[in-house]
Coordinates of C-alpha atoms and ligand atoms in Angstrom, one line a residue:
M175 CA -58.1 4.2 1.1
I176 CA -60.1 1.0 0.9
S177 CA -62.8 0.4 -1.6
P178 CA -65.8 -1.4 0.0
T179 CA -66.9 -2.5 -3.4
N180 CA -63.8 -4.3 -4.9
P181 CA -64.9 -8.0 -5.3
Q182 CA -61.3 -9.1 -5.1
Q183 CA -61.1 -8.0 -1.4
T184 CA -62.2 -10.0 1.6
R185 CA -64.8 -8.2 3.8
V186 CA -63.7 -7.6 7.5
D187 CA -64.9 -5.9 10.3
L188 CA -61.9 -3.7 11.4
L189 CA -58.5 -2.4 10.2
I190 CA -56.2 -0.8 12.7
T191 CA -53.2 1.1 11.6
A192 CA -50.5 2.6 13.8
T193 CA -47.0 4.1 13.7
W194 CA -45.8 1.0 15.5
L195 CA -46.8 -2.5 16.0
I196 CA -45.2 -4.9 18.4
P197 CA -46.6 -8.4 17.8
M198 CA -44.6 -10.0 20.6
D199 CA -44.1 -13.0 18.3
S200 CA -40.5 -13.0 18.1
K201 CA -37.7 -11.1 20.0
D202 CA -37.2 -7.4 19.3
R203 CA -39.6 -7.6 16.4
I204 CA -41.0 -3.9 16.0
L205 CA -42.9 -3.1 12.9
T206 CA -43.6 0.4 11.4
N207 CA -46.6 1.2 9.1
H208 CA -48.2 -2.1 9.6
G209 CA -51.8 -2.7 10.5
I210 CA -54.0 -5.4 12.0
V211 CA -57.3 -6.9 10.5
I212 CA -60.2 -8.2 12.7
S213 CA -63.4 -10.1 11.9
G214 CA -65.5 -11.1 14.9
S215 CA -63.4 -12.1 17.9
R216 CA -60.2 -12.9 15.9
I217 CA -57.3 -11.4 14.4
V218 CA -57.4 -12.2 10.4
D219 CA -54.2 -10.7 9.5
V220 CA -51.3 -8.6 10.4
G221 CA -49.2 -6.9 7.7
P222 CA -47.8 -3.8 5.8
V223 CA -50.6 -1.2 5.6
S224 CA -50.2 -1.1 1.8
E225 CA -50.7 -4.9 1.5
L226 CA -53.7 -5.0 3.7
S227 CA -55.4 -2.2 1.9
T228 CA -55.5 -4.2 -1.4
L229 CA -56.4 -7.5 0.4
Y230 CA -59.2 -6.5 2.6
S231 CA -62.5 -4.3 2.6
A232 CA -62.9 -3.2 6.2
A233 CA -66.4 -1.9 7.6
N234 CA -64.3 0.2 10.0
I235 CA -60.9 1.8 9.7
I236 CA -59.1 3.3 12.7
D237 CA -55.7 5.0 12.0
L238 CA -53.7 5.9 14.9
E239 CA -50.7 8.0 14.2
G240 CA -48.0 8.3 17.0
H241 CA -49.5 5.1 18.7
V242 CA -48.1 1.6 19.3
L243 CA -50.2 -1.4 18.9
L244 CA -49.6 -4.4 21.2
P245 CA -51.2 -7.5 22.7
G246 CA -53.5 -6.5 25.6
L247 CA -51.7 -6.9 28.9
I248 CA -52.3 -10.0 31.0
N249 CA -52.5 -9.3 34.9
A250 CA -51.6 -12.9 36.1
H251 CA -52.5 -12.4 39.7
G252 CA -55.1 -10.3 41.7
H253 CA -58.0 -10.2 43.9
A254 CA -60.1 -7.7 41.8
A255 CA -63.0 -7.1 44.6
M256 CA -60.2 -6.0 47.0
S257 CA -60.3 -2.7 45.0
L258 CA -63.0 -1.7 47.6
L259 CA -60.3 -2.1 50.4
R260 CA -57.7 0.0 48.5
G261 CA -56.0 2.1 51.2
Y262 CA -57.8 0.4 54.0
A263 CA -54.7 -1.0 55.6
D264 CA -51.2 0.2 54.7
D265 CA -47.8 0.0 56.1
L266 CA -48.2 -3.4 57.7
P267 CA -46.2 -6.8 56.9
L268 CA -48.1 -9.7 55.3
Q269 CA -49.2 -11.5 58.4
S270 CA -50.6 -8.6 60.5
W271 CA -52.1 -6.9 57.4
L272 CA -53.9 -10.3 56.6
Q273 CA -54.9 -11.3 60.1
D274 CA -55.5 -8.0 61.8
R275 CA -57.0 -5.9 59.0
I276 CA -58.0 -7.8 55.8
W277 CA -59.5 -11.0 57.1
P278 CA -61.7 -9.3 59.8
A279 CA -62.9 -6.7 57.1
E280 CA -63.6 -9.3 54.7
D281 CA -65.4 -11.3 57.3
R282 CA -67.6 -8.3 58.0
W283 CA -68.1 -7.0 54.6
V284 CA -67.6 -9.6 51.7
S285 CA -70.8 -10.5 50.1
E286 CA -72.1 -11.2 46.6
Q287 CA -72.8 -7.5 46.1
F288 CA -69.3 -6.6 47.4
V289 CA -67.6 -8.9 44.9
S290 CA -69.7 -7.7 42.0
D291 CA -69.2 -3.9 42.8
G292 CA -65.6 -4.4 43.6
T293 CA -64.9 -6.5 40.5
E294 CA -66.6 -4.0 38.2
L295 CA -64.5 -1.2 39.6
A296 CA -61.3 -3.2 39.0
I297 CA -62.3 -4.1 35.6
A298 CA -62.9 -0.5 34.8
E299 CA -59.4 0.5 36.1
M300 CA -57.7 -2.6 34.3
L301 CA -59.4 -1.8 30.9
L302 CA -58.5 1.9 31.1
G303 CA -54.9 0.8 31.8
G304 CA -54.5 -1.6 28.9
T305 CA -55.2 -4.9 30.8
T306 CA -57.5 -7.2 28.7
C307 CA -57.2 -10.4 30.8
F308 CA -57.0 -10.9 34.6
S309 CA -56.3 -14.0 36.6
D310 CA -58.4 -13.6 39.8
M311 CA -58.6 -15.4 43.2
Y312 CA -61.5 -14.3 45.4
F313 CA -64.6 -15.4 47.0
F314 CA -67.9 -15.5 45.1
P315 CA -66.0 -16.2 41.8
E316 CA -69.7 -16.5 40.3
Q317 CA -69.9 -12.8 40.6
V318 CA -66.5 -12.3 39.1
A319 CA -67.6 -14.5 36.2
S320 CA -70.8 -12.5 35.7
A321 CA -69.0 -9.2 35.8
A322 CA -66.4 -10.4 33.3
N323 CA -69.3 -11.8 30.9
D324 CA -71.3 -8.5 31.3
T325 CA -68.4 -6.0 30.7
G326 CA -66.6 -8.1 27.8
M327 CA -63.4 -8.7 29.9
R328 CA -61.4 -11.8 29.9
V329 CA -60.6 -13.6 33.1
C330 CA -59.3 -16.8 34.6
L331 CA -61.0 -17.6 37.7
N332 CA -58.7 -19.3 40.3
T333 CA -61.5 -20.6 42.4
P334 CA -60.5 -20.1 46.1
I335 CA -59.9 -23.0 48.6
L336 CA -59.2 -22.5 52.3
D337 CA -59.3 -24.9 55.2
F338 CA -61.4 -22.6 57.2
S339 CA -65.0 -21.2 56.8
T340 CA -65.6 -17.9 55.1
V341 CA -68.8 -16.2 53.6
W342 CA -68.4 -18.5 50.4
A343 CA -67.8 -21.9 52.0
S344 CA -67.3 -23.8 55.1
E345 CA -64.4 -26.2 54.5
A346 CA -61.9 -27.2 51.8
N347 CA -64.2 -29.8 50.1
E348 CA -67.1 -27.3 49.8
Y349 CA -64.7 -24.8 48.2
I350 CA -63.5 -27.4 45.7
E351 CA -67.0 -28.7 44.9
K352 CA -68.4 -25.1 44.4
G353 CA -65.4 -24.2 42.2
T354 CA -65.8 -27.2 40.0
R355 CA -69.6 -26.6 39.6
L356 CA -68.8 -23.0 38.4
H357 CA -66.2 -24.4 36.0
D358 CA -68.9 -26.7 34.5
A359 CA -71.3 -23.9 34.2
Y360 CA -68.8 -21.7 32.1
R361 CA -67.2 -24.7 30.3
D362 CA -67.8 -23.3 26.7
H363 CA -67.2 -19.6 27.4
E364 CA -64.5 -18.2 25.5
R365 CA -63.6 -15.3 27.7
I366 CA -63.8 -17.2 31.0
S367 CA -61.3 -19.9 32.1
F368 CA -60.6 -21.6 35.3
A369 CA -57.7 -22.9 37.6
F370 CA -57.8 -24.2 41.2
G371 CA -57.0 -21.3 43.6
P372 CA -55.7 -23.0 46.9
H373 CA -54.8 -19.7 48.8
A374 CA -51.4 -20.6 50.3
P375 CA -49.5 -23.5 51.7
Y376 CA -50.3 -22.2 55.3
T377 CA -54.0 -22.0 54.7
V378 CA -54.7 -25.4 52.9
S379 CA -53.9 -28.6 54.5
D380 CA -52.4 -31.9 52.9
A381 CA -55.6 -33.9 52.2
P382 CA -57.2 -31.1 50.0
L383 CA -54.1 -30.2 48.4
Q384 CA -53.8 -33.8 47.2
K385 CA -57.2 -33.8 46.0
I386 CA -56.6 -30.5 44.0
A387 CA -53.5 -32.2 42.3
M388 CA -55.7 -35.0 41.4
Y389 CA -58.7 -32.9 40.1
A390 CA -56.5 -30.6 38.2
E391 CA -55.1 -33.5 36.3
E392 CA -58.5 -34.9 35.5
M393 CA -59.9 -31.5 34.5
D394 CA -56.9 -30.2 32.7
L395 CA -56.8 -27.1 34.9
G396 CA -54.0 -25.1 36.4
I397 CA -53.1 -24.7 40.2
H398 CA -52.7 -21.0 41.2
M399 CA -51.2 -20.4 44.7
H400 CA -49.3 -17.8 46.8
V401 CA -46.0 -19.6 47.4
H402 CA -43.0 -18.5 49.6
E403 CA -44.5 -15.1 49.9
N404 CA -42.3 -14.0 52.7
A405 CA -39.7 -15.3 55.2
K406 CA -42.3 -15.8 58.0
E407 CA -44.3 -18.5 55.8
I408 CA -40.9 -20.3 55.6
E409 CA -40.3 -20.2 59.3
E410 CA -43.9 -21.2 60.1
S411 CA -43.7 -24.2 57.7
M412 CA -40.4 -25.3 59.2
H413 CA -42.1 -25.1 62.7
S414 CA -45.5 -27.0 61.6
H415 CA -44.2 -29.4 59.0
G416 CA -40.5 -29.5 59.4
M417 CA -39.9 -28.5 55.9
R418 CA -40.1 -25.4 53.5
P419 CA -43.4 -25.0 51.8
L420 CA -42.0 -25.8 48.3
T421 CA -40.6 -29.2 49.6
R422 CA -44.1 -30.1 51.0
L423 CA -45.9 -29.1 47.8
K424 CA -43.3 -31.3 45.9
Q425 CA -44.2 -34.2 48.4
L426 CA -47.9 -33.8 47.7
D427 CA -47.2 -33.9 44.1
L428 CA -48.2 -30.2 43.2
V429 CA -45.1 -29.1 41.7
G430 CA -45.4 -29.6 37.8
P431 CA -46.4 -27.6 34.8
R432 CA -49.8 -27.0 36.1
L433 CA -48.6 -25.0 39.1
Q434 CA -48.5 -21.2 39.2
C435 CA -46.5 -19.9 42.0
V436 CA -47.2 -16.3 43.0
H437 CA -44.7 -14.3 44.7
M438 CA -41.7 -16.6 45.3
T439 CA -39.7 -14.0 47.2
Q440 CA -37.7 -16.8 49.2
L441 CA -35.8 -19.2 47.0
T442 CA -32.6 -21.2 47.2
D443 CA -30.8 -22.2 44.1
D444 CA -32.1 -25.7 44.7
E445 CA -35.8 -24.5 44.6
I446 CA -35.1 -22.5 41.3
D447 CA -33.8 -25.8 39.9
L448 CA -36.8 -27.7 41.3
V449 CA -39.4 -25.2 39.9
A450 CA -37.5 -25.1 36.4
G451 CA -37.2 -28.9 36.2
H452 CA -40.9 -29.4 36.8
N453 CA -41.9 -26.6 34.5
A454 CA -43.8 -24.9 37.0
S455 CA -44.4 -21.2 36.3
V456 CA -44.2 -18.0 38.5
V457 CA -46.2 -14.8 38.9
H458 CA -44.1 -11.9 40.0
C459 CA -45.9 -9.1 41.8
P460 CA -43.2 -6.5 42.6
S461 CA -45.3 -3.7 43.9
S462 CA -47.1 -5.9 46.5
N463 CA -43.8 -7.6 47.6
M464 CA -42.1 -4.1 48.1
K465 CA -45.3 -2.6 49.8
L466 CA -45.6 -5.6 52.2
G467 CA -41.8 -5.6 52.8
S468 CA -42.2 -9.3 51.6
G469 CA -38.8 -9.7 49.9
M470 CA -37.5 -9.8 46.3
C471 CA -38.2 -12.3 43.7
R472 CA -34.9 -13.7 41.9
V473 CA -36.6 -12.9 38.6
A474 CA -33.4 -12.8 36.5
D475 CA -32.1 -16.1 37.9
M476 CA -35.4 -17.8 37.1
L477 CA -35.4 -16.6 33.7
K478 CA -31.9 -17.8 33.2
A479 CA -33.1 -21.1 34.5
G480 CA -35.9 -21.0 31.7
I481 CA -38.8 -20.5 34.1
C482 CA -42.0 -18.8 32.6
I483 CA -42.5 -15.7 34.7
A484 CA -45.5 -13.5 34.3
L485 CA -46.5 -10.4 36.0
G486 CA -49.4 -9.5 38.5
T487 CA -50.4 -6.5 40.4
D488 CA -52.0 -8.5 43.3
G489 CA -55.0 -6.9 44.8
A490 CA -55.5 -3.1 45.1
A491 CA -55.3 -3.5 49.0
S492 CA -51.6 -4.4 48.8
N493 CA -50.3 -2.3 45.6
N494 CA -52.5 0.1 45.8
N495 CA -53.5 -0.1 42.1
L496 CA -53.9 -2.4 39.1
D497 CA -51.7 -0.6 36.8
M498 CA -49.6 -3.0 34.7
F499 CA -47.3 -0.4 33.2
T500 CA -46.2 0.7 36.9
E501 CA -45.8 -3.0 37.4
M502 CA -43.5 -3.4 34.3
R503 CA -41.4 -0.5 35.5
M504 CA -41.2 -1.9 39.0
A505 CA -40.2 -5.2 37.8
A506 CA -37.4 -3.8 35.7
M507 CA -36.1 -1.5 38.6
L508 CA -36.4 -4.1 41.4
A509 CA -34.4 -6.6 39.4
K510 CA -31.6 -4.1 38.5
T511 CA -31.5 -2.9 42.3
S512 CA -31.4 -6.4 43.9
S513 CA -28.8 -7.8 41.6
G514 CA -26.7 -4.7 41.3
D515 CA -26.8 -5.1 37.5
A516 CA -28.4 -2.8 35.2
S517 CA -28.9 -5.5 32.5
A518 CA -30.3 -8.1 34.8
L519 CA -33.9 -7.7 33.4
L520 CA -34.3 -6.1 29.9
A521 CA -37.3 -4.0 28.8
W522 CA -38.1 -6.6 26.1
D523 CA -38.2 -9.3 28.9
V524 CA -40.4 -7.3 31.0
L525 CA -42.9 -6.8 28.2
C526 CA -42.9 -10.5 27.5
M527 CA -43.8 -11.1 31.3
A528 CA -46.7 -8.8 30.8
T529 CA -48.1 -10.4 27.6
C530 CA -47.0 -13.7 26.0
N531 CA -45.6 -15.1 29.3
G532 CA -49.0 -14.5 30.9
A533 CA -50.7 -16.4 28.1
R534 CA -48.4 -19.3 28.4
L535 CA -48.8 -19.4 32.3
L536 CA -52.6 -19.6 31.8
G537 CA -52.1 -22.4 29.1
Q538 CA -53.6 -20.1 26.6
E539 CA -50.8 -19.4 24.4
N540 CA -52.5 -20.5 21.2
E541 CA -55.2 -18.0 21.8
L542 CA -53.5 -14.9 23.4
G543 CA -50.5 -13.1 24.3
T544 CA -49.1 -12.1 20.8
L545 CA -50.7 -10.3 17.8
E546 CA -51.0 -13.2 15.1
A547 CA -53.5 -14.1 12.6
G548 CA -56.0 -16.7 14.3
K549 CA -55.6 -15.4 17.8
F550 CA -58.3 -13.6 19.7
A551 CA -58.4 -9.9 19.1
D552 CA -57.2 -8.6 22.5
I553 CA -55.4 -5.4 21.5
I554 CA -54.3 -2.2 23.0
A555 CA -53.2 1.1 21.4
V556 CA -50.9 3.4 23.4
N557 CA -50.3 7.0 22.5
L558 CA -46.5 7.7 22.5
N559 CA -47.0 11.3 21.0
T560 CA -47.0 12.9 24.4
P561 CA -44.3 15.2 26.2
S562 CA -43.4 12.5 28.5
T563 CA -42.7 9.8 25.8
Q564 CA -41.1 11.8 23.0
P565 CA -38.8 11.4 21.2
V566 CA -39.3 7.6 20.7
Y567 CA -36.0 5.9 19.8
D568 CA -37.3 2.5 20.9
P569 CA -41.1 1.9 21.5
V570 CA -40.3 -0.9 23.9
S571 CA -38.2 1.4 26.1
A572 CA -41.1 3.9 25.9
L573 CA -43.7 1.3 27.1
V574 CA -41.7 -0.2 30.0
Y575 CA -39.8 2.9 31.1
S576 CA -41.7 6.1 30.3
V577 CA -45.3 5.4 29.5
S578 CA -48.2 6.1 32.1
S579 CA -51.3 3.9 31.8
S580 CA -53.4 7.1 30.9
Q581 CA -51.7 6.9 27.5
V582 CA -53.7 3.8 26.5
T583 CA -56.4 5.2 24.2
H584 CA -58.1 2.2 22.7
V585 CA -58.6 -1.3 24.0
W586 CA -60.3 -4.4 22.3
V587 CA -61.1 -7.6 23.9
H588 CA -62.3 -10.6 21.9
G589 CA -62.6 -8.2 19.0
Q590 CA -65.0 -5.9 21.0
H591 CA -64.1 -2.3 21.3
L592 CA -64.2 -1.7 25.0
V593 CA -62.1 1.5 25.5
R594 CA -62.3 4.3 22.9
E595 CA -60.3 7.6 23.3
R596 CA -59.7 6.8 26.9
Q597 CA -63.4 6.4 27.6
L598 CA -65.1 3.2 28.8
I599 CA -67.8 2.3 26.1
R600 CA -69.8 -0.6 27.8
M601 CA -69.3 0.3 31.4
N602 CA -70.9 3.3 33.4
Q603 CA -68.0 4.9 35.2
S604 CA -70.0 7.4 37.2
S605 CA -72.3 4.7 38.5
L606 CA -69.4 2.5 39.6
L607 CA -67.5 5.3 41.2
K608 CA -70.6 6.2 43.3
K609 CA -70.7 2.6 44.5
A610 CA -67.1 2.8 45.5
V611 CA -67.7 5.9 47.6
S612 CA -70.8 4.2 49.1
W613 CA -68.9 1.0 50.1
Q614 CA -66.0 3.4 51.6
Q615 CA -68.6 5.2 53.7
R616 CA -70.1 1.9 55.0
I617 CA -66.7 0.3 55.8
S618 CA -65.3 3.5 57.5
G619 CA -68.3 3.3 59.7
N620 CA -70.4 6.3 58.4
G621 CA -73.4 4.2 57.4
A622 CA -75.1 1.0 58.4
K623 CA -74.3 -2.4 56.7
Ligands
ZN43 ZN1 -52.6 -12.3 46.1

């Protein structure tokens, strides 16, 4: 199809063609018989196959009949290493899940090795399911950075901050210092970015929160935080601070465009106006909210108010997987159920939440989130030619309502082919599964620490 010797053609690394291409650059734009041209880490061109064939000489051509190409999914909130605690504590509300089960287990087991092994397991699951970028909040973020660097994955590290001592740091100032040092070490890394990750209003006191607001401004970084996760959080804040958590964050100068509020299941109309008015953004984690019985995020009302909402799985200990296709479906269903309105959240809006909104929330909308020339080549291919997705009247409907993550066949991050024909290319799947089994045996008490 393409002559490699034609001197009129520009030499490029790769041309991918597919039956459908959804660039996510403007509403409801679905292209057929289009392709995408890649050189190095970036997208060079998107256009009709006939046009691209005359303009470019590609070293590699991949033709994906029956597939849809779209931007890699962005998992905007999680705790990757907690994949090693998948299924460890179920059927509990947030506070007892954390205080009685998760925090004691973390105290006993979390180490550099735990984070390294758990993060690699999570990265493997996410890549195979079409996620090309994840936003993470966990201890030993240096291990998460190293895992992302080695595997080719893209990550935003929300370096954790808590008032109390854990395996990683002893008090809030030490967390902040360690986080900023790590940020400096990876300053020029194109796949690893940073934000401050104060855990929640109930675990970080006023002075460090004010310091974070100041540093975030100076360093031009986001602030990623669990906010208004369930009703008990609000009650406790009323008891200890005499005000709701969002009011307190506002007083501490944290509510602004840098703030990424995760969960937000308890919101008054005034609070929606506050978030919208200050251009703060929200990460919706429907599976985790449902599983912990935390409540329902007013996604439709917030979208109407113009708030940027991205989608996250949360950790595998409260989901219990990192599957963004399931998360999209859950988001759509929950919005319809909670509002009694089948049009409350459209399939297109859900797909935006998992792609371009995620990029916007991370402040990386100029590099990620859509398939456009000049952006990083984070691309996934999904096979729609299966009994559970045919016939295809609308590929967006298929992606949100019918597709299973196992239909993701190819994944590119930063122009690197990381999943081919549903197989991980760079990672050794059997070795990371063995490590997961070994951790389960140790944590279950069948072996020594
Ligand atoms: Zn979380």
